[in-house]
Short mmCIF file of C-alpha atoms in Angstrom, two decimals:
data_model
loop_
_atom_site.label_atom_id
_atom_site.label_comp_id
_atom_site.label_asym_id
_atom_site.label_seq_id
_atom_site.Cartn_x
_atom_site.Cartn_y
_atom_site.Cartn_z
CA MET A 1 0.73 1.02 15.29
CA VAL A 2 3.02 -2.05 16.32
CA ALA A 3 5.97 -1.96 18.69
CA PHE A 4 8.80 -3.69 18.27
CA PRO A 5 10.68 -3.96 21.43
CA GLU A 6 12.76 -6.57 20.78
CA ALA A 7 14.57 -4.06 18.02
CA ARG A 8 16.07 -2.72 21.11
CA ARG A 9 17.76 -5.81 22.70
CA PRO A 10 20.82 -7.23 21.41
CA GLY A 11 20.38 -8.96 17.84
CA GLY A 12 16.80 -7.53 17.70
CA HIS A 13 18.27 -5.29 14.64
CA ALA A 14 19.70 -8.67 12.95
CA ALA A 15 16.38 -10.58 13.53
CA LEU A 16 14.38 -8.07 12.13
CA VAL A 17 16.34 -7.02 9.24
CA VAL A 18 16.45 -11.16 8.37
CA ALA A 19 12.88 -10.88 8.91
CA VAL A 20 12.10 -8.42 6.15
CA ALA A 21 14.54 -10.54 3.50
CA VAL A 22 12.48 -13.45 4.36
CA CYS A 23 9.07 -11.64 3.72
CA TYR A 24 10.69 -9.88 1.09
CA PHE A 25 11.85 -13.02 -0.71
CA ALA A 26 8.33 -15.06 -0.04
CA ALA A 27 6.96 -12.40 -1.57
CA GLY A 28 8.90 -12.84 -5.13
CA ARG A 29 8.36 -16.04 -5.11
CA LEU A 30 4.47 -15.58 -5.11
CA GLY A 31 4.98 -12.92 -7.31
CA LEU A 32 7.22 -14.86 -10.05
CA LEU A 33 4.08 -17.28 -10.27
CA CYS A 34 2.06 -15.08 -12.46
CA LYS A 35 3.95 -13.75 -15.18
CA LEU A 36 4.18 -12.54 -18.44
CA THR A 37 6.52 -12.72 -21.33
CA VAL A 38 6.76 -9.25 -23.10
CA ASP A 39 8.73 -8.67 -25.85
CA GLY A 40 10.86 -11.63 -25.13
CA ALA A 41 10.94 -9.96 -21.39
CA VAL A 42 9.43 -11.97 -18.37
CA VAL A 43 7.67 -9.78 -16.12
CA THR A 44 5.27 -9.52 -13.49
CA PRO A 45 1.56 -7.90 -13.49
CA ILE A 46 1.76 -7.64 -10.01
CA TRP A 47 5.35 -7.75 -7.64
CA PRO A 48 4.69 -7.78 -4.62
CA PRO A 49 7.84 -7.27 -2.79
CA THR A 50 7.80 -3.69 -3.32
CA GLY A 51 4.68 -3.73 -1.22
CA VAL A 52 6.32 -5.37 0.91
CA ALA A 53 9.22 -3.88 1.46
CA VAL A 54 7.96 -0.18 1.39
CA ALA A 55 5.53 -1.23 4.12
CA ALA A 56 8.30 -2.46 6.37
CA LEU A 57 10.66 0.49 6.58
CA LEU A 58 7.04 2.87 6.35
CA ILE A 59 7.08 0.61 10.09
CA LEU A 60 10.28 -0.37 10.91
CA GLY A 61 12.54 2.25 9.10
CA VAL A 62 14.77 3.40 6.89
CA ARG A 63 17.38 1.69 8.46
CA TYR A 64 16.10 -2.01 7.98
CA TRP A 65 16.75 -1.67 4.62
CA PRO A 66 19.52 -4.37 4.26
CA GLY A 67 16.53 -7.20 4.54
CA VAL A 68 15.73 -5.63 0.72
CA THR A 69 18.85 -6.09 -0.48
CA ILE A 70 19.17 -9.55 0.90
CA GLY A 71 15.99 -10.33 -0.08
CA ALA A 72 16.54 -9.12 -3.27
CA TYR A 73 19.47 -11.03 -3.27
CA LEU A 74 17.77 -14.37 -3.12
CA ILE A 75 15.41 -13.57 -5.89
CA VAL A 76 18.31 -12.98 -8.19
CA LEU A 77 20.22 -16.20 -6.70
CA SER A 78 16.98 -18.16 -7.41
CA LEU A 79 16.77 -16.58 -11.01
CA ASP A 80 20.91 -17.23 -12.21
CA ALA A 81 20.91 -13.57 -13.54
CA PRO A 82 24.32 -11.99 -15.22
CA VAL A 83 26.47 -10.83 -12.09
CA LEU A 84 26.14 -6.84 -13.65
CA TYR A 85 22.36 -6.91 -14.29
CA SER A 86 21.70 -8.49 -10.31
CA LEU A 87 23.67 -5.85 -8.90
CA GLY A 88 22.29 -3.61 -10.68
CA TYR A 89 18.89 -5.11 -9.65
CA LEU A 90 20.05 -5.22 -5.52
CA VAL A 91 20.69 -1.16 -6.25
CA GLY A 92 16.89 -0.72 -8.33
CA ASN A 93 15.04 -2.45 -6.11
CA THR A 94 16.51 -1.26 -2.67
CA LEU A 95 16.94 2.39 -4.01
CA ALA A 96 12.71 2.32 -5.00
CA PRO A 97 11.43 1.31 -1.64
CA VAL A 98 13.97 4.05 0.07
CA GLY A 99 12.61 6.71 -2.10
CA ALA A 100 8.98 5.91 -1.83
CA VAL A 101 9.70 6.50 2.16
CA VAL A 102 11.67 9.89 2.20
CA LEU A 103 9.03 11.04 -0.02
CA LEU A 104 6.26 9.97 1.98
CA ARG A 105 7.73 11.20 5.13
CA ARG A 106 9.21 14.55 3.35
CA ALA A 107 4.78 14.74 2.63
CA GLY A 108 3.73 14.03 5.90
CA PHE A 109 2.15 11.07 5.29
CA ARG A 110 0.24 8.77 8.41
CA THR A 111 0.46 5.21 8.23
CA ASP A 112 -3.41 4.56 9.47
CA LEU A 113 -4.04 6.21 6.21
CA ARG A 114 -7.01 8.13 7.81
CA ARG A 115 -6.75 11.28 4.78
CA LEU A 116 -7.42 11.67 1.50
CA ARG A 117 -3.91 13.17 1.22
CA ASP A 118 -2.19 10.10 2.70
CA GLY A 119 -4.12 7.62 -0.24
CA LEU A 120 -2.67 10.38 -2.78
CA ALA A 121 0.64 10.46 -1.56
CA LEU A 122 0.72 6.88 -1.55
CA VAL A 123 -0.16 6.60 -5.01
CA PHE A 124 1.83 9.31 -6.64
CA PHE A 125 4.46 9.64 -4.61
CA GLY A 126 4.80 5.82 -3.15
CA ALA A 127 3.80 4.07 -6.10
CA LEU A 128 4.44 6.14 -9.23
CA GLY A 129 6.85 7.94 -8.35
CA ALA A 130 9.39 6.06 -6.51
CA MET A 131 8.89 3.17 -8.78
CA LEU A 132 10.19 5.10 -11.79
CA ILE A 133 13.95 3.65 -9.89
CA SER A 134 13.33 0.22 -10.21
CA SER A 135 11.79 -0.25 -13.44
CA THR A 136 14.30 1.90 -14.78
CA VAL A 137 17.31 1.04 -13.62
CA GLY A 138 15.86 -2.98 -14.22
CA VAL A 139 15.29 -2.60 -18.09
CA VAL A 140 18.41 0.08 -18.79
CA LEU A 141 20.30 -3.60 -17.53
CA LEU A 142 18.45 -6.00 -18.90
CA VAL A 143 19.68 -4.04 -22.77
CA ALA A 144 22.83 -2.84 -21.40
CA THR A 145 23.82 -7.06 -20.90
CA ASP A 146 21.90 -7.95 -24.13
CA ARG A 147 18.94 -9.69 -22.85
CA MET A 148 16.71 -7.62 -24.16
CA PRO A 149 16.99 -5.49 -27.48
CA ALA A 150 17.00 -1.85 -27.31
CA HIS A 151 13.58 -1.23 -29.71
CA THR A 152 11.48 -3.00 -26.76
CA PHE A 153 12.82 -0.44 -23.94
CA TRP A 154 9.65 1.16 -23.91
CA THR A 155 6.96 -1.38 -23.48
CA VAL A 156 9.41 -3.36 -20.85
CA TRP A 157 9.49 -0.53 -19.01
CA LEU A 158 5.99 0.39 -18.61
CA ALA A 159 5.05 -3.36 -17.86
CA TRP A 160 8.08 -3.25 -15.11
CA TRP A 161 6.65 0.25 -13.68
CA VAL A 162 3.12 -0.53 -13.56
CA GLY A 163 4.29 -4.33 -11.59
CA ASP A 164 5.93 -2.62 -8.82
CA ALA A 165 3.61 0.65 -8.57
CA MET A 166 0.71 -1.97 -8.86
CA GLY A 167 2.81 -4.35 -5.60
CA VAL A 168 2.51 -0.72 -3.81
CA LEU A 169 -0.58 0.04 -4.58
CA LEU A 170 -2.35 -3.27 -3.08
CA VAL A 171 0.22 -4.63 -0.85
CA THR A 172 1.47 -1.96 1.28
CA PRO A 173 -2.35 -0.51 2.41
CA LEU A 174 -3.26 -3.99 3.78
CA LEU A 175 -0.04 -4.29 5.69
CA LEU A 176 0.11 -0.36 6.91
CA LEU A 177 -3.49 -1.93 8.23
CA PHE A 178 -2.23 -4.58 10.17
CA SER A 179 0.27 -2.74 11.42
CA HIS A 180 -2.62 -0.98 13.52
CA ALA A 181 -4.35 -3.73 14.20
CA ARG A 182 -4.48 -3.65 18.16
CA GLY A 183 -5.99 -0.64 18.01
CA LEU A 184 -9.25 -1.72 15.54
CA ARG A 185 -11.68 -3.10 17.05
CA PRO A 186 -14.04 -6.11 15.60
CA THR A 187 -16.67 -5.19 13.27
CA PRO A 188 -20.05 -5.67 14.80
CA ARG A 189 -21.52 -6.02 10.92
CA ARG A 190 -20.14 -9.96 10.91
CA TRP A 191 -22.92 -10.67 8.97
CA GLU A 192 -22.75 -8.35 5.94
CA ALA A 193 -18.59 -8.71 5.89
CA ALA A 194 -19.83 -12.79 5.24
CA ALA A 195 -22.26 -11.24 3.03
CA LEU A 196 -19.50 -9.31 1.36
CA ALA A 197 -17.20 -12.23 0.70
CA GLY A 198 -19.80 -14.50 -0.49
CA ALA A 199 -20.60 -12.31 -3.00
CA ALA A 200 -17.00 -11.61 -4.14
CA VAL A 201 -16.50 -15.91 -4.50
CA CYS A 202 -19.94 -15.69 -6.75
CA VAL A 203 -18.51 -12.66 -8.53
CA VAL A 204 -15.03 -12.60 -9.06
CA PRO A 205 -14.81 -15.83 -10.98
CA PRO A 206 -17.34 -15.52 -13.60
CA ALA A 207 -16.27 -11.23 -14.27
CA VAL A 208 -12.32 -12.99 -14.81
CA TYR A 209 -13.29 -15.77 -16.59
CA SER A 210 -15.88 -15.16 -18.74
CA HIS A 211 -15.30 -14.43 -22.47
CA LEU A 212 -18.37 -11.46 -22.30
CA SER A 213 -15.47 -8.93 -20.51
CA LEU A 214 -17.58 -8.37 -17.18
CA LEU A 215 -14.83 -7.33 -15.23
CA PHE A 216 -17.01 -4.17 -14.37
CA LEU A 217 -19.23 -6.15 -12.08
CA VAL A 218 -16.23 -5.84 -9.34
CA TYR A 219 -16.34 -2.55 -8.84
CA PRO A 220 -19.79 -2.22 -6.91
CA LEU A 221 -17.97 -4.46 -4.69
CA ILE A 222 -15.42 -2.59 -3.77
CA ILE A 223 -17.53 0.49 -3.69
CA TRP A 224 -19.14 -1.71 -0.92
CA GLY A 225 -16.31 -2.42 1.19
CA ALA A 226 -15.22 1.40 0.87
CA LEU A 227 -18.31 2.30 2.08
CA ARG A 228 -19.34 0.02 5.21
CA PHE A 229 -15.84 -1.44 6.02
CA GLU A 230 -13.22 1.47 4.74
CA LEU A 231 -9.91 0.55 3.59
CA VAL A 232 -10.13 -3.60 4.84
CA GLY A 233 -12.78 -3.99 2.72
CA SER A 234 -12.41 -2.29 -0.49
CA MET A 235 -8.37 -3.27 -0.57
CA LEU A 236 -9.12 -6.67 -0.06
CA CYS A 237 -11.62 -7.19 -2.20
CA ALA A 238 -9.14 -5.44 -4.84
CA LEU A 239 -6.32 -7.81 -3.50
CA ALA A 240 -9.34 -10.82 -3.72
CA THR A 241 -10.31 -9.84 -7.41
CA SER A 242 -6.59 -8.86 -8.78
CA VAL A 243 -4.90 -12.33 -7.93
CA PRO A 244 -7.06 -14.25 -10.10
CA ALA A 245 -7.02 -11.52 -12.90
CA ALA A 246 -3.56 -11.84 -12.92
CA VAL A 247 -3.83 -15.49 -13.20
CA ALA A 248 -6.44 -15.77 -16.02
CA ALA A 249 -4.30 -13.04 -17.83
CA THR A 250 -0.90 -15.37 -17.39
CA LYS A 251 -3.22 -18.31 -18.83
CA GLY A 252 -4.77 -15.95 -21.97
CA ALA A 253 -8.33 -17.26 -20.36
CA GLY A 254 -11.60 -15.36 -19.62
CA ALA A 255 -11.58 -11.91 -20.46
CA PHE A 256 -7.51 -11.58 -21.62
CA GLY A 257 -8.32 -14.88 -24.29
CA GLY A 258 -7.60 -13.90 -27.91
CA LEU A 259 -5.39 -11.10 -27.17
CA SER A 260 -1.60 -10.95 -27.85
CA ARG A 261 0.87 -10.82 -24.88
CA LEU A 262 1.40 -6.57 -24.74
CA GLU A 263 -3.11 -6.73 -25.19
CA VAL A 264 -3.23 -8.35 -21.92
CA MET A 265 -0.91 -7.02 -20.54
CA ALA A 266 -2.30 -3.65 -21.17
CA LYS A 267 -5.59 -4.99 -20.34
CA LEU A 268 -4.88 -6.17 -16.56
CA GLN A 269 -2.64 -3.57 -15.86
CA GLY A 270 -5.52 -0.89 -16.79
CA PHE A 271 -7.94 -3.37 -14.78
CA ASN A 272 -6.15 -3.47 -11.64
CA GLY A 273 -4.49 -0.13 -11.93
CA THR A 274 -8.07 1.38 -12.19
CA MET A 275 -9.45 -0.91 -9.48
CA ALA A 276 -6.81 -0.17 -6.87
CA LEU A 277 -6.83 3.56 -7.15
CA THR A 278 -11.24 3.28 -6.44
CA ALA A 279 -10.24 1.08 -3.60
CA LEU A 280 -7.62 3.10 -2.28
CA LEU A 281 -8.92 6.61 -2.56
CA LEU A 282 -12.70 6.04 -2.51
CA SER A 283 -11.68 4.15 1.29
CA ALA A 284 -9.48 7.63 2.59
CA VAL A 285 -12.58 9.91 1.30
CA ILE A 286 -14.94 7.88 3.33
CA THR A 287 -12.16 7.51 6.23
CA GLU A 288 -11.73 11.08 6.59
CA GLN A 289 -15.31 11.99 6.20
CA ARG A 290 -15.50 9.65 9.36
CA HIS A 291 -13.22 11.06 11.24
CA THR A 292 -14.16 14.68 10.07
CA ARG A 293 -17.53 13.92 11.30
CA ARG A 294 -16.48 12.05 15.30
CA SER A 295 -14.21 15.55 15.49
CA VAL A 296 -17.14 17.72 14.79
CA GLU A 297 -19.52 15.47 17.31
CA ARG A 298 -16.70 15.60 19.78
CA ALA A 299 -16.54 19.19 19.70
CA CYS A 300 -20.28 19.93 20.19
CA GLU A 301 -20.55 17.47 23.40
CA GLU A 302 -17.17 19.47 25.18
CA LEU A 303 -19.71 22.91 24.30
CA VAL A 304 -22.21 21.28 25.53
CA GLU A 305 -20.42 20.57 28.86
CA VAL A 306 -18.99 23.52 28.99
CA LEU A 307 -22.14 25.50 28.37
CA GLU A 308 -23.99 23.86 31.08
CA HIS A 309 -21.42 24.44 33.98
CA LEU A 310 -21.21 27.67 33.10
CA THR A 311 -25.07 27.79 33.54
CA ALA A 312 -24.17 26.51 36.57
CA GLY A 313 -21.67 28.74 37.78
CA GLU A 314 -18.65 26.61 38.05
CA ALA A 315 -15.71 26.75 36.40
CA PRO A 316 -15.74 24.55 33.09
CA PRO A 317 -13.96 21.45 33.33
CA PRO A 318 -10.10 20.83 31.33
CA ARG A 319 -10.31 19.71 28.20
CA PRO A 320 -8.75 15.95 27.64
CA ALA A 321 -5.85 16.29 24.71
CA PRO A 322 -6.12 15.85 21.01
CA GLU A 323 -5.54 12.13 19.79
CA ASP A 324 -2.90 13.30 17.74
CA ALA A 325 -1.74 16.22 20.03
CA ASP A 326 1.78 16.09 21.19
CA PRO A 327 1.81 14.23 24.24
CA LEU A 328 4.79 16.61 25.60
CA LEU A 329 2.97 19.84 25.51
CA ARG A 330 0.46 20.48 28.46
CA PRO A 331 -3.11 21.60 27.90
CA GLY A 332 -2.74 25.27 27.54
CA ASP A 333 1.27 25.09 26.06
CA ASP A 334 2.03 26.89 23.01
CA ALA A 335 4.04 24.74 20.67
CA ARG A 336 5.37 28.14 19.61
CA PRO A 337 8.88 29.43 21.28
CA PRO A 338 8.63 32.54 23.31
CA PRO A 339 9.15 35.74 21.83
CA GLY A 340 12.72 36.79 21.57
CA ARG A 341 14.14 32.82 21.99
CA PRO A 342 15.28 30.67 18.88
#
């Protein structure tokens, strides 16, 4: 995981808060490039700032939440929204990422996403659960400020909620992966990675812009990326597909042609959601299985080494501590307190 020693220096905390705000605002401007009008309200099928905010608070800590609020405030300024709605937007879009991080930490979430439980926690706690806060607060304020009729509440609420959740599902895993980039080795399968990228370039545009609705053609690419390159391969394929799909949806082109705005939103969000879930959960399962296999192989090697020393009449060598063990505990120490002591 990336360390930030500058945070301990004078002004380091403020600098990181500003960096979070800038990244949040930049992601928001990118997200506003693809927007749809659903029942008179402007929504984005993918809202990247939520993914940036959740990843930043997971990596840096919850105490950097002012960066999220400042970034949201800059976005509100560019939209010329009413004061009441602006305040509610700031509250909702700050509480949602903070709530996501709190839920994920209570679930024992690990940012390396090597376990299936981490992928499930990110989906249900980080994306689907916590993003209920921002969508509910935002749509309630739209109705309260007469910017939207009350009878369209659930349609706009669903579009808002799914857009925020998609930002977490597509952006957060990649940012968390990059935060562990120092521990990753360059892949030896460079030619296969180039072949996967070339296949994506050849398959994604026809799948998205064809009137035959060939969106299902991208799933073999996601499976290929997950099997061979784990999280980075599957999520990059998902992101490279979701962005052109969102652009085509806003233009009403290709697979989204001839549909109403509500139908376009439903089709796009259904496609993006199933694609992101497939990429995230499949890669988590594969990574967990490979990690388990390597652990079993190491245990077998240690057992063979111990048997060799015992056969030779020597004492077995001391075993190194596992990678996920507490560094403060020495081999042989028990993490539990002695009997009779608290």
